[in-house]
Amino acid sequence: MKLFVATHNQHKIREISQILPGFEIVPDDPEGIEENAPDFAGNALIKVRAIAEKHKGEWCMADDSGLEVKALGGAPGVHSARYAGEPSNTPANNALLLKNLEGVKDRSARFTCCCALVDPSGEELVVHGHCPGHIAEKAAGVEGFGYDPLFIPNGYDKSFAELSADEKNAISHRGRALEKVREIVGAPDVPAPSTSAEGAQAPSTPRLMAWLKLFRVVNLPTVPGDVLVGAAIAIIFVARAGGEPDFVKVLGAALASVFLYMFGLVDNDFVGMKTDKDRPIPNGEISIGAARVARMFCWGAAIVVGAMVGLYPLWWVGAFLLFVSIELYNRTKWSPLMGLCRGLNLLCGFAAPCFPPIGHSFGLDALEYLAVFAAVWTIYIWAVTWYSSGEEEDPEKKRRVGALVGGIVYLQLTALLIFTLMFPQVAAMRPLLIAGAVMLIFLRLFKTVLPKVSTS
Ligand code: IMP
């Protein structure tokens, strides 16, 4: 498959050819254009648009990349090629970088690569790849190019310039971004469709992946678990007072919470458009229009489900507070709010099986139970959210945060196990424990089969 690439940099062409074997890489230098955008994506788009004009009906790509050093406020960043001034001069750039970092302890940095694509129908897509690491005290190695002799990737004690091409490509920012490009463009031996109607079919698999990634499907099943724990607390006390819990309402509340969570995820991508360019809406894998419809559908679906199963006023209050907390969290990124969302999920579950749950069928003791469990949930997720800051730059941290978020399933199962052992009123919920255990196995499998959708 032909891929027109907007660059004249021989090093980049070589790396792209190595990372995308089977593709016919056709370099096309977009001469005379000014790369004056404030970020990598903007510059990559300027370059790719310049060549896409000439190669209509073909796949075109441009990459813009650079080094971002924490202690230098993200510099050299988009100015990496000309850090020491015009014209681009690698030894001068490296010398200036070392000079600017003299005496600096925190030398953490990351390489970023942004690839902008124009597909045969003219649609634009942007993907990012990052490689975290730090800047060495002195240059080492002769491979690669640019800042390679100074950059030591996380988990290594050698610079990029001391690694073989294969080793670098497997972990580099360019390798990671091009992996996403390969998913979007498809396998090289599949001929590229030349009409836009056929073009719509080609990215269907990546598009499904993008939706799975958007809804963080691996974390999604942890949401009904919250509701079930809240409901179990209410059921214990309702049944004790001789009341009849309504299980259909509990299931409705669980489904509505899932929709509210999905709403929060789509909304979060919109709010993070400028900062997290790797997520499916900012990087163009999912169009803004489709995401808007999905966002409306999700909160609409929560309301419809709540109304259809006839949830009680306390549930509506809980769901409204949940909606407000999601909105506030997305806009402020204040970690206690994320914890509160989980606590409110418990409240929604508690409010589902009976009416009115407090004061009528039972006394304050139920509320005490609810308060203790909601506090544990809130604090756990608050702590994980607080810890997760900066995970975008650190794949290892991202993996750990994913595991900790998934870990709430263990909290849910433990709580349900204790309830079913202690209270005969909820012994009927035991099958749910088995369902929960099956779900855990499913989650593990899903994580192995679809690692890319399991991001936290
Ligand atoms: P541009 O993407 O052509 O604007 O240039 C990016 C600049 O960032 C290069 O000239 C290098 O100085 C630096 N850079 C980007 N990727 C790498 C890499 O993989 N190794 C070393 N330096 C890089």
Short mmCIF file of C-alpha atoms and ligand atoms in Angstrom, two decimals:
data_model
loop_
_atom_site.label_atom_id
_atom_site.label_comp_id
_atom_site.label_asym_id
_atom_site.label_seq_id
_atom_site.Cartn_x
_atom_site.Cartn_y
_atom_site.Cartn_z
CA MET A 1 0.00 0.00 0.00
CA LYS A 2 1.23 3.47 -0.93
CA LEU A 3 1.67 6.01 1.84
CA PHE A 4 2.79 9.52 0.85
CA VAL A 5 4.86 11.00 3.67
CA ALA A 6 5.50 14.72 4.00
CA THR A 7 9.17 14.80 4.94
CA HIS A 8 12.62 15.02 3.49
CA ASN A 9 14.32 13.81 6.70
CA GLN A 10 16.12 10.61 5.66
CA HIS A 11 16.30 9.38 9.27
CA LYS A 12 12.55 9.66 9.66
CA ILE A 13 11.93 7.99 6.30
CA ARG A 14 14.16 5.09 7.34
CA GLU A 15 12.40 4.71 10.71
CA ILE A 16 8.94 4.91 9.14
CA SER A 17 9.89 2.27 6.54
CA GLN A 18 11.25 0.01 9.31
CA ILE A 19 8.17 0.42 11.50
CA LEU A 20 5.66 0.03 8.63
CA PRO A 21 7.16 -2.82 6.58
CA GLY A 22 5.13 -3.64 3.50
CA PHE A 23 4.00 -0.07 2.98
CA GLU A 24 5.38 1.74 -0.02
CA ILE A 25 6.64 4.91 1.66
CA VAL A 26 6.74 7.74 -0.87
CA PRO A 27 8.49 10.83 0.52
CA ASP A 28 7.17 14.17 -0.66
CA ASP A 29 8.80 17.30 0.71
CA PRO A 30 6.17 19.98 1.35
CA GLU A 31 8.62 22.75 0.48
CA GLY A 32 8.10 26.36 1.40
CA ILE A 33 5.42 25.89 4.06
CA GLU A 34 5.71 27.50 7.45
CA GLU A 35 5.35 25.20 10.46
CA ASN A 36 4.07 27.89 12.77
CA ALA A 37 1.41 26.04 14.79
CA PRO A 38 1.79 26.07 18.58
CA ASP A 39 1.65 22.27 18.87
CA PHE A 40 2.80 19.09 17.11
CA ALA A 41 -0.68 18.27 15.80
CA GLY A 42 -1.06 21.69 14.19
CA ASN A 43 2.29 21.41 12.41
CA ALA A 44 1.66 17.84 11.28
CA LEU A 45 -1.69 18.93 9.83
CA ILE A 46 -0.09 21.87 7.99
CA LYS A 47 2.41 19.47 6.39
CA VAL A 48 -0.02 16.69 5.50
CA ARG A 49 -2.57 19.11 4.01
CA ALA A 50 0.16 20.50 1.77
CA ILE A 51 0.86 17.11 0.17
CA ALA A 52 -2.73 15.77 0.28
CA GLU A 53 -3.63 18.52 -2.18
CA LYS A 54 -1.33 16.80 -4.71
CA HIS A 55 -2.26 13.17 -3.98
CA LYS A 56 -6.05 13.13 -3.88
CA GLY A 57 -7.55 9.65 -3.33
CA GLU A 58 -4.37 8.37 -1.62
CA TRP A 59 -3.29 7.94 2.00
CA CYS A 60 -1.02 10.82 3.04
CA MET A 61 0.81 11.30 6.31
CA ALA A 62 3.04 13.83 8.04
CA ASP A 63 4.73 13.53 11.37
CA ASP A 64 5.82 16.27 13.68
CA SER A 65 7.92 15.30 16.60
CA GLY A 66 10.16 16.67 19.27
CA LEU A 67 11.55 16.47 22.75
CA GLU A 68 9.81 17.97 25.78
CA VAL A 69 11.89 18.50 28.91
CA LYS A 70 9.99 18.98 32.17
CA ALA A 71 12.52 21.30 33.84
CA LEU A 72 12.49 23.53 30.74
CA GLY A 73 8.70 23.88 30.75
CA GLY A 74 8.29 21.54 27.79
CA ALA A 75 11.09 23.08 25.65
CA PRO A 76 12.46 22.51 23.06
CA GLY A 77 9.02 21.04 22.08
CA VAL A 78 7.85 22.16 18.66
CA HIS A 79 11.16 24.01 18.26
CA SER A 80 13.26 20.82 18.70
CA ALA A 81 14.76 20.93 15.19
CA ARG A 82 15.90 24.53 15.55
CA TYR A 83 16.46 24.81 19.30
CA ALA A 84 19.84 26.50 18.84
CA GLY A 85 18.59 28.67 15.97
CA GLU A 86 18.46 28.56 12.18
CA PRO A 87 19.50 26.50 10.33
CA SER A 88 18.78 23.22 12.11
CA ASN A 89 22.03 22.01 13.73
CA THR A 90 22.02 18.81 15.78
CA PRO A 91 25.36 19.22 17.66
CA ALA A 92 24.42 22.82 18.58
CA ASN A 93 20.93 21.72 19.73
CA ASN A 94 22.38 18.98 21.93
CA ALA A 95 25.04 21.28 23.39
CA LEU A 96 22.41 23.91 24.23
CA LEU A 97 20.18 21.32 25.86
CA LEU A 98 23.02 20.09 28.09
CA LYS A 99 23.95 23.67 28.96
CA ASN A 100 20.36 24.56 29.90
CA LEU A 101 20.19 21.51 32.13
CA GLU A 102 23.46 22.12 33.97
CA GLY A 103 22.94 21.46 37.69
CA VAL A 104 19.31 20.41 37.13
CA LYS A 105 18.31 17.33 39.14
CA ASP A 106 14.92 16.48 37.62
CA ARG A 107 15.96 15.71 34.04
CA SER A 108 12.75 13.91 33.06
CA ALA A 109 11.64 14.37 29.49
CA ARG A 110 9.60 12.73 26.80
CA PHE A 111 9.69 12.41 23.06
CA THR A 112 6.37 13.05 21.33
CA CYS A 113 5.45 12.12 17.80
CA CYS A 114 2.24 13.27 16.20
CA CYS A 115 1.15 11.71 12.91
CA ALA A 116 -1.52 13.46 10.89
CA LEU A 117 -3.24 11.42 8.20
CA VAL A 118 -5.48 12.27 5.29
CA ASP A 119 -7.41 9.24 4.08
CA PRO A 120 -8.43 8.61 0.45
CA SER A 121 -11.80 10.32 1.04
CA GLY A 122 -10.05 13.44 2.39
CA GLU A 123 -10.88 12.83 6.08
CA GLU A 124 -8.21 13.95 8.56
CA LEU A 125 -7.01 11.94 11.56
CA VAL A 126 -4.38 12.68 14.17
CA VAL A 127 -2.62 10.21 16.47
CA HIS A 128 0.11 10.65 19.08
CA GLY A 129 2.87 8.49 20.51
CA HIS A 130 4.99 9.28 23.55
CA CYS A 131 8.19 7.87 24.96
CA PRO A 132 9.04 8.95 28.53
CA GLY A 133 12.61 9.04 29.81
CA HIS A 134 15.28 11.46 30.99
CA ILE A 135 18.18 13.50 29.63
CA ALA A 136 21.64 12.07 30.31
CA GLU A 137 24.52 14.13 31.70
CA LYS A 138 26.51 13.50 28.53
CA ALA A 139 25.99 12.13 25.03
CA ALA A 140 26.43 8.41 24.33
CA GLY A 141 25.98 6.24 21.23
CA VAL A 142 26.11 6.78 17.50
CA GLU A 143 22.83 5.33 16.21
CA GLY A 144 19.69 7.31 15.40
CA PHE A 145 19.60 11.07 15.02
CA GLY A 146 18.81 14.36 16.73
CA TYR A 147 18.68 14.15 20.53
CA ASP A 148 19.04 10.35 20.55
CA PRO A 149 22.52 10.33 22.24
CA LEU A 150 21.11 12.36 25.16
CA PHE A 151 17.79 10.59 25.70
CA ILE A 152 17.54 7.59 28.03
CA PRO A 153 14.11 5.94 27.81
CA ASN A 154 12.42 4.79 31.04
CA GLY A 155 13.42 1.27 32.02
CA TYR A 156 16.77 1.48 30.17
CA ASP A 157 20.26 2.59 31.16
CA LYS A 158 21.28 3.24 27.55
CA SER A 159 20.52 6.20 25.32
CA PHE A 160 18.37 5.88 22.18
CA ALA A 161 21.61 6.19 20.19
CA GLU A 162 22.99 3.06 21.92
CA LEU A 163 19.96 0.94 21.06
CA SER A 164 19.56 -0.94 17.80
CA ALA A 165 17.00 0.40 15.33
CA ASP A 166 14.60 -2.42 16.26
CA GLU A 167 14.99 -1.76 19.98
CA LYS A 168 14.34 1.97 19.55
CA ASN A 169 11.38 1.48 17.20
CA ALA A 170 9.71 -0.93 19.63
CA ILE A 171 9.44 1.74 22.35
CA SER A 172 9.90 5.06 20.59
CA HIS A 173 7.32 7.81 20.25
CA ARG A 174 7.41 7.29 16.47
CA GLY A 175 6.99 3.53 16.84
CA ARG A 176 3.98 4.06 19.11
CA ALA A 177 2.34 6.66 16.87
CA LEU A 178 2.96 4.59 13.72
CA GLU A 179 1.45 1.53 15.38
CA LYS A 180 -1.78 3.54 15.61
CA VAL A 181 -1.33 4.62 11.99
CA ARG A 182 -1.04 0.98 10.96
CA GLU A 183 -4.32 0.20 12.77
CA ILE A 184 -6.08 3.04 10.99
CA VAL A 185 -4.68 2.49 7.51
CA GLY A 186 -5.05 -1.29 7.74
CA ALA A 187 -2.77 -4.15 6.75
CA PRO A 188 -0.40 -3.26 3.91
CA ASP A 189 -1.51 -6.13 1.70
CA VAL A 190 -5.13 -4.99 1.79
CA PRO A 191 -5.55 -2.62 -1.16
CA ALA A 192 -6.65 0.86 -0.16
CA PRO A 193 -10.20 1.59 -1.27
CA SER A 194 -10.24 4.47 -3.69
CA THR A 195 -13.80 5.74 -3.35
CA SER A 196 -15.16 7.40 -0.29
CA ALA A 197 -18.03 4.90 -0.01
CA GLU A 198 -15.59 2.02 0.22
CA GLY A 199 -13.30 4.22 2.28
CA ALA A 200 -15.92 4.24 4.99
CA GLN A 201 -15.48 0.49 5.38
CA ALA A 202 -11.74 0.43 5.77
CA PRO A 203 -11.40 1.99 9.21
CA SER A 204 -14.40 0.09 10.68
CA THR A 205 -12.29 -2.18 12.91
CA PRO A 206 -10.20 0.65 14.35
CA ARG A 207 -13.42 2.61 14.74
CA LEU A 208 -14.92 -0.16 16.88
CA MET A 209 -11.71 -0.17 18.90
CA ALA A 210 -12.00 3.60 19.25
CA TRP A 211 -15.51 3.30 20.72
CA LEU A 212 -14.38 0.54 23.07
CA LYS A 213 -11.49 2.76 24.11
CA LEU A 214 -13.76 5.77 24.53
CA PHE A 215 -16.05 3.84 26.88
CA ARG A 216 -13.09 2.18 28.67
CA VAL A 217 -14.99 -1.09 28.39
CA VAL A 218 -12.74 -2.92 30.79
CA ASN A 219 -13.68 -0.53 33.60
CA LEU A 220 -17.35 -0.29 32.66
CA PRO A 221 -18.52 -3.45 34.49
CA THR A 222 -17.25 -2.01 37.79
CA VAL A 223 -20.15 0.48 37.74
CA PRO A 224 -23.14 -1.88 38.24
CA GLY A 225 -21.15 -3.44 41.09
CA ASP A 226 -21.38 -0.16 43.03
CA VAL A 227 -25.13 -0.07 42.56
CA LEU A 228 -25.51 -3.69 43.69
CA VAL A 229 -23.59 -3.05 46.91
CA GLY A 230 -25.80 -0.02 47.66
CA ALA A 231 -28.91 -2.05 46.85
CA ALA A 232 -27.79 -4.94 49.07
CA ILE A 233 -27.57 -2.58 52.06
CA ALA A 234 -31.12 -1.38 51.45
CA ILE A 235 -32.43 -4.90 50.86
CA ILE A 236 -31.00 -6.17 54.16
CA PHE A 237 -32.98 -3.60 56.10
CA VAL A 238 -36.13 -3.65 53.98
CA ALA A 239 -36.41 -7.42 54.20
CA ARG A 240 -35.72 -7.28 57.93
CA ALA A 241 -38.67 -4.89 58.33
CA GLY A 242 -40.84 -7.25 56.29
CA GLY A 243 -40.76 -5.18 53.07
CA GLU A 244 -40.46 -6.52 49.51
CA PRO A 245 -37.44 -5.32 47.57
CA ASP A 246 -37.95 -4.69 43.87
CA PHE A 247 -35.12 -6.33 41.89
CA VAL A 248 -36.21 -4.93 38.52
CA LYS A 249 -35.62 -1.44 39.90
CA VAL A 250 -32.18 -2.51 41.13
CA LEU A 251 -31.25 -3.71 37.62
CA GLY A 252 -32.66 -0.49 36.13
CA ALA A 253 -30.56 1.59 38.53
CA ALA A 254 -27.44 -0.44 37.62
CA LEU A 255 -28.04 0.14 33.89
CA ALA A 256 -28.77 3.84 34.38
CA SER A 257 -25.49 4.25 36.32
CA VAL A 258 -23.61 2.58 33.45
CA PHE A 259 -25.14 5.10 31.03
CA LEU A 260 -24.23 8.01 33.30
CA TYR A 261 -20.66 6.71 33.53
CA MET A 262 -20.52 6.44 29.72
CA PHE A 263 -21.84 9.98 29.48
CA GLY A 264 -19.03 11.10 31.79
CA LEU A 265 -16.39 9.39 29.65
CA VAL A 266 -17.51 11.01 26.39
CA ASP A 267 -17.83 14.37 28.10
CA ASN A 268 -14.34 13.95 29.58
CA ASP A 269 -12.88 13.47 26.10
CA PHE A 270 -14.51 16.71 24.96
CA VAL A 271 -13.16 18.62 27.93
CA GLY A 272 -9.67 17.11 27.48
CA MET A 273 -9.51 17.95 23.74
CA LYS A 274 -6.53 20.26 24.24
CA THR A 275 -4.52 18.23 26.74
CA ASP A 276 -4.96 14.53 26.01
CA LYS A 277 -4.50 14.20 22.27
CA ASP A 278 -4.34 10.42 22.54
CA ARG A 279 -7.99 9.90 23.38
CA PRO A 280 -10.35 8.88 20.55
CA ILE A 281 -12.24 12.18 20.17
CA PRO A 282 -9.26 14.60 20.24
CA ASN A 283 -7.22 12.38 17.94
CA GLY A 284 -10.01 12.15 15.39
CA GLU A 285 -10.72 8.41 15.66
CA ILE A 286 -14.28 9.38 16.59
CA SER A 287 -15.81 12.42 14.92
CA ILE A 288 -17.03 15.31 17.04
CA GLY A 289 -20.57 14.96 15.63
CA ALA A 290 -20.81 11.27 16.47
CA ALA A 291 -19.43 11.91 19.96
CA ARG A 292 -22.00 14.67 20.57
CA VAL A 293 -24.81 12.28 19.65
CA ALA A 294 -23.30 9.58 21.90
CA ARG A 295 -23.04 12.02 24.82
CA MET A 296 -26.69 13.02 24.50
CA PHE A 297 -27.77 9.41 24.02
CA CYS A 298 -26.01 8.31 27.22
CA TRP A 299 -27.62 10.78 29.60
CA GLY A 300 -30.94 10.43 27.76
CA ALA A 301 -30.77 6.66 28.14
CA ALA A 302 -30.15 6.99 31.90
CA ILE A 303 -33.29 9.11 32.25
CA VAL A 304 -35.38 6.78 30.07
CA VAL A 305 -34.29 3.68 32.01
CA GLY A 306 -34.92 5.43 35.35
CA ALA A 307 -38.41 6.44 34.22
CA MET A 308 -39.25 3.08 32.65
CA VAL A 309 -38.55 1.05 35.78
CA GLY A 310 -40.14 3.76 37.94
CA LEU A 311 -37.22 4.62 40.18
CA TYR A 312 -38.03 6.49 43.40
CA PRO A 313 -37.39 10.20 44.13
CA LEU A 314 -34.27 9.48 46.20
CA TRP A 315 -32.74 7.79 43.14
CA TRP A 316 -33.48 10.86 40.99
CA VAL A 317 -31.81 13.07 43.60
CA GLY A 318 -28.77 10.74 43.65
CA ALA A 319 -28.63 10.57 39.84
CA PHE A 320 -28.84 14.35 39.56
CA LEU A 321 -26.02 14.80 42.09
CA LEU A 322 -24.03 12.19 40.17
CA PHE A 323 -24.55 14.10 36.92
CA VAL A 324 -23.41 17.35 38.58
CA SER A 325 -20.35 15.65 40.14
CA ILE A 326 -19.34 14.16 36.78
CA GLU A 327 -19.61 17.56 35.10
CA LEU A 328 -17.66 19.26 37.89
CA TYR A 329 -14.97 16.58 37.94
CA ASN A 330 -14.49 16.75 34.17
CA ARG A 331 -14.05 20.50 34.34
CA THR A 332 -11.95 20.81 37.51
CA LYS A 333 -10.17 17.42 37.63
CA TRP A 334 -10.50 17.66 41.43
CA SER A 335 -9.95 14.08 42.55
CA PRO A 336 -12.41 14.03 45.53
CA LEU A 337 -15.23 14.61 43.02
CA MET A 338 -14.31 11.42 41.15
CA GLY A 339 -14.47 9.59 44.50
CA LEU A 340 -17.83 11.22 45.21
CA CYS A 341 -19.19 9.87 41.90
CA ARG A 342 -18.57 6.33 43.12
CA GLY A 343 -20.14 7.08 46.51
CA LEU A 344 -23.20 8.49 44.74
CA ASN A 345 -23.43 5.32 42.65
CA LEU A 346 -23.84 3.46 45.92
CA LEU A 347 -26.55 5.91 46.98
CA CYS A 348 -28.37 5.31 43.65
CA GLY A 349 -28.27 1.57 44.32
CA PHE A 350 -29.46 2.09 47.89
CA ALA A 351 -32.41 4.17 46.65
CA ALA A 352 -33.51 1.59 44.09
CA PRO A 353 -35.17 -1.43 45.75
CA CYS A 354 -37.79 0.17 48.02
CA PHE A 355 -39.66 3.34 48.86
CA PRO A 356 -38.93 5.34 50.87
CA PRO A 357 -35.74 3.65 51.98
CA ILE A 358 -35.15 5.76 55.06
CA GLY A 359 -37.41 6.15 58.07
CA HIS A 360 -40.26 4.10 56.66
CA SER A 361 -39.13 0.51 56.34
CA PHE A 362 -36.15 0.86 58.64
CA GLY A 363 -34.26 3.34 60.76
CA LEU A 364 -30.96 5.15 60.75
CA ASP A 365 -28.92 1.94 60.99
CA ALA A 366 -29.29 1.41 57.21
CA LEU A 367 -28.06 4.92 56.61
CA GLU A 368 -25.03 4.29 58.82
CA TYR A 369 -24.13 1.24 56.76
CA LEU A 370 -24.55 3.20 53.57
CA ALA A 371 -22.39 6.06 54.89
CA VAL A 372 -19.53 3.72 55.86
CA PHE A 373 -19.47 1.89 52.55
CA ALA A 374 -19.94 5.06 50.46
CA ALA A 375 -17.02 6.63 52.37
CA VAL A 376 -14.75 3.64 51.65
CA TRP A 377 -15.64 3.78 47.94
CA THR A 378 -15.19 7.53 47.76
CA ILE A 379 -11.82 7.53 49.49
CA TYR A 380 -10.50 4.59 47.44
CA ILE A 381 -11.34 6.15 44.08
CA TRP A 382 -10.27 9.59 45.31
CA ALA A 383 -6.84 8.17 46.20
CA VAL A 384 -6.48 6.32 42.88
CA THR A 385 -7.51 9.44 40.93
CA TRP A 386 -5.07 11.56 42.91
CA TYR A 387 -2.27 9.05 42.27
CA SER A 388 -3.11 8.87 38.54
CA SER A 389 -1.95 12.43 37.79
CA GLY A 390 0.73 12.35 35.09
CA GLU A 391 -0.16 8.81 33.97
CA GLU A 392 -0.30 9.94 30.32
CA GLU A 393 3.48 10.31 30.28
CA ASP A 394 4.18 7.08 32.08
CA PRO A 395 2.78 3.87 30.56
CA GLU A 396 3.75 1.86 33.65
CA LYS A 397 1.80 4.20 35.91
CA LYS A 398 -1.12 4.08 33.49
CA ARG A 399 -1.14 0.29 33.74
CA ARG A 400 -1.05 0.42 37.56
CA VAL A 401 -3.89 2.96 37.69
CA GLY A 402 -5.95 0.75 35.36
CA ALA A 403 -5.42 -2.18 37.73
CA LEU A 404 -6.36 -0.07 40.77
CA VAL A 405 -9.57 1.19 39.14
CA GLY A 406 -10.41 -2.39 38.16
CA GLY A 407 -9.58 -3.33 41.77
CA ILE A 408 -12.86 -1.80 42.93
CA VAL A 409 -14.46 -5.03 41.69
CA TYR A 410 -12.67 -6.83 44.53
CA LEU A 411 -14.12 -4.33 47.02
CA GLN A 412 -17.57 -4.91 45.60
CA LEU A 413 -17.27 -8.70 45.71
CA THR A 414 -15.88 -8.65 49.26
CA ALA A 415 -18.73 -6.44 50.46
CA LEU A 416 -21.34 -8.66 48.78
CA LEU A 417 -19.68 -11.79 50.19
CA ILE A 418 -19.79 -10.38 53.73
CA PHE A 419 -23.42 -9.32 53.29
CA THR A 420 -24.58 -12.68 51.98
CA LEU A 421 -22.79 -14.51 54.81
CA MET A 422 -24.02 -12.20 57.58
CA PHE A 423 -27.55 -11.44 56.50
CA PRO A 424 -30.01 -14.14 55.40
CA GLN A 425 -32.11 -11.37 53.79
CA VAL A 426 -29.61 -11.06 50.96
CA ALA A 427 -28.62 -14.71 50.66
CA ALA A 428 -30.58 -14.62 47.39
CA MET A 429 -27.84 -12.36 46.05
CA ARG A 430 -25.28 -15.20 46.12
CA PRO A 431 -25.69 -15.93 42.39
CA LEU A 432 -24.53 -12.37 41.87
CA LEU A 433 -21.24 -13.27 43.50
CA ILE A 434 -20.79 -16.09 41.02
CA ALA A 435 -21.73 -13.69 38.21
CA GLY A 436 -19.15 -11.25 39.61
CA ALA A 437 -16.43 -13.91 39.65
CA VAL A 438 -17.28 -14.84 36.04
CA MET A 439 -17.09 -11.18 35.16
CA LEU A 440 -13.61 -10.95 36.69
CA ILE A 441 -12.41 -13.81 34.50
CA PHE A 442 -14.04 -12.13 31.50
CA LEU A 443 -12.31 -8.86 32.36
CA ARG A 444 -8.94 -10.56 32.51
CA LEU A 445 -9.53 -12.23 29.15
CA PHE A 446 -10.75 -9.01 27.64
CA LYS A 447 -7.66 -7.22 28.85
CA THR A 448 -5.44 -9.80 27.21
CA VAL A 449 -7.40 -9.90 23.96
CA LEU A 450 -7.92 -6.17 23.68
CA PRO A 451 -5.09 -4.51 25.59
CA LYS A 452 -5.57 -1.21 23.79
CA VAL A 453 -9.05 -0.62 25.14
CA SER A 454 -8.13 -1.20 28.74
CA THR A 455 -6.67 2.23 29.32
CA SER A 456 -7.77 3.82 32.54
P1 IMP B 1 10.37 17.80 12.85
O1 IMP B 1 9.39 16.77 13.31
O2 IMP B 1 10.89 17.52 11.50
O3 IMP B 1 9.85 19.19 13.07
O4 IMP B 1 11.69 17.70 13.78
C1 IMP B 1 11.67 17.22 15.03
C2 IMP B 1 13.02 17.34 15.68
O5 IMP B 1 12.85 16.70 16.96
C3 IMP B 1 14.15 16.60 15.01
O6 IMP B 1 14.90 17.40 14.15
C4 IMP B 1 14.99 16.15 16.19
O7 IMP B 1 15.82 17.18 16.62
C5 IMP B 1 13.95 15.89 17.23
N1 IMP B 1 13.49 14.48 17.17
C6 IMP B 1 12.30 14.00 16.78
N2 IMP B 1 12.27 12.66 16.86
C7 IMP B 1 13.47 12.29 17.29
C8 IMP B 1 14.05 11.01 17.56
O8 IMP B 1 13.45 9.94 17.39
N3 IMP B 1 15.31 11.05 18.01
C9 IMP B 1 16.00 12.18 18.21
N4 IMP B 1 15.52 13.38 17.95
C10 IMP B 1 14.26 13.45 17.50
#
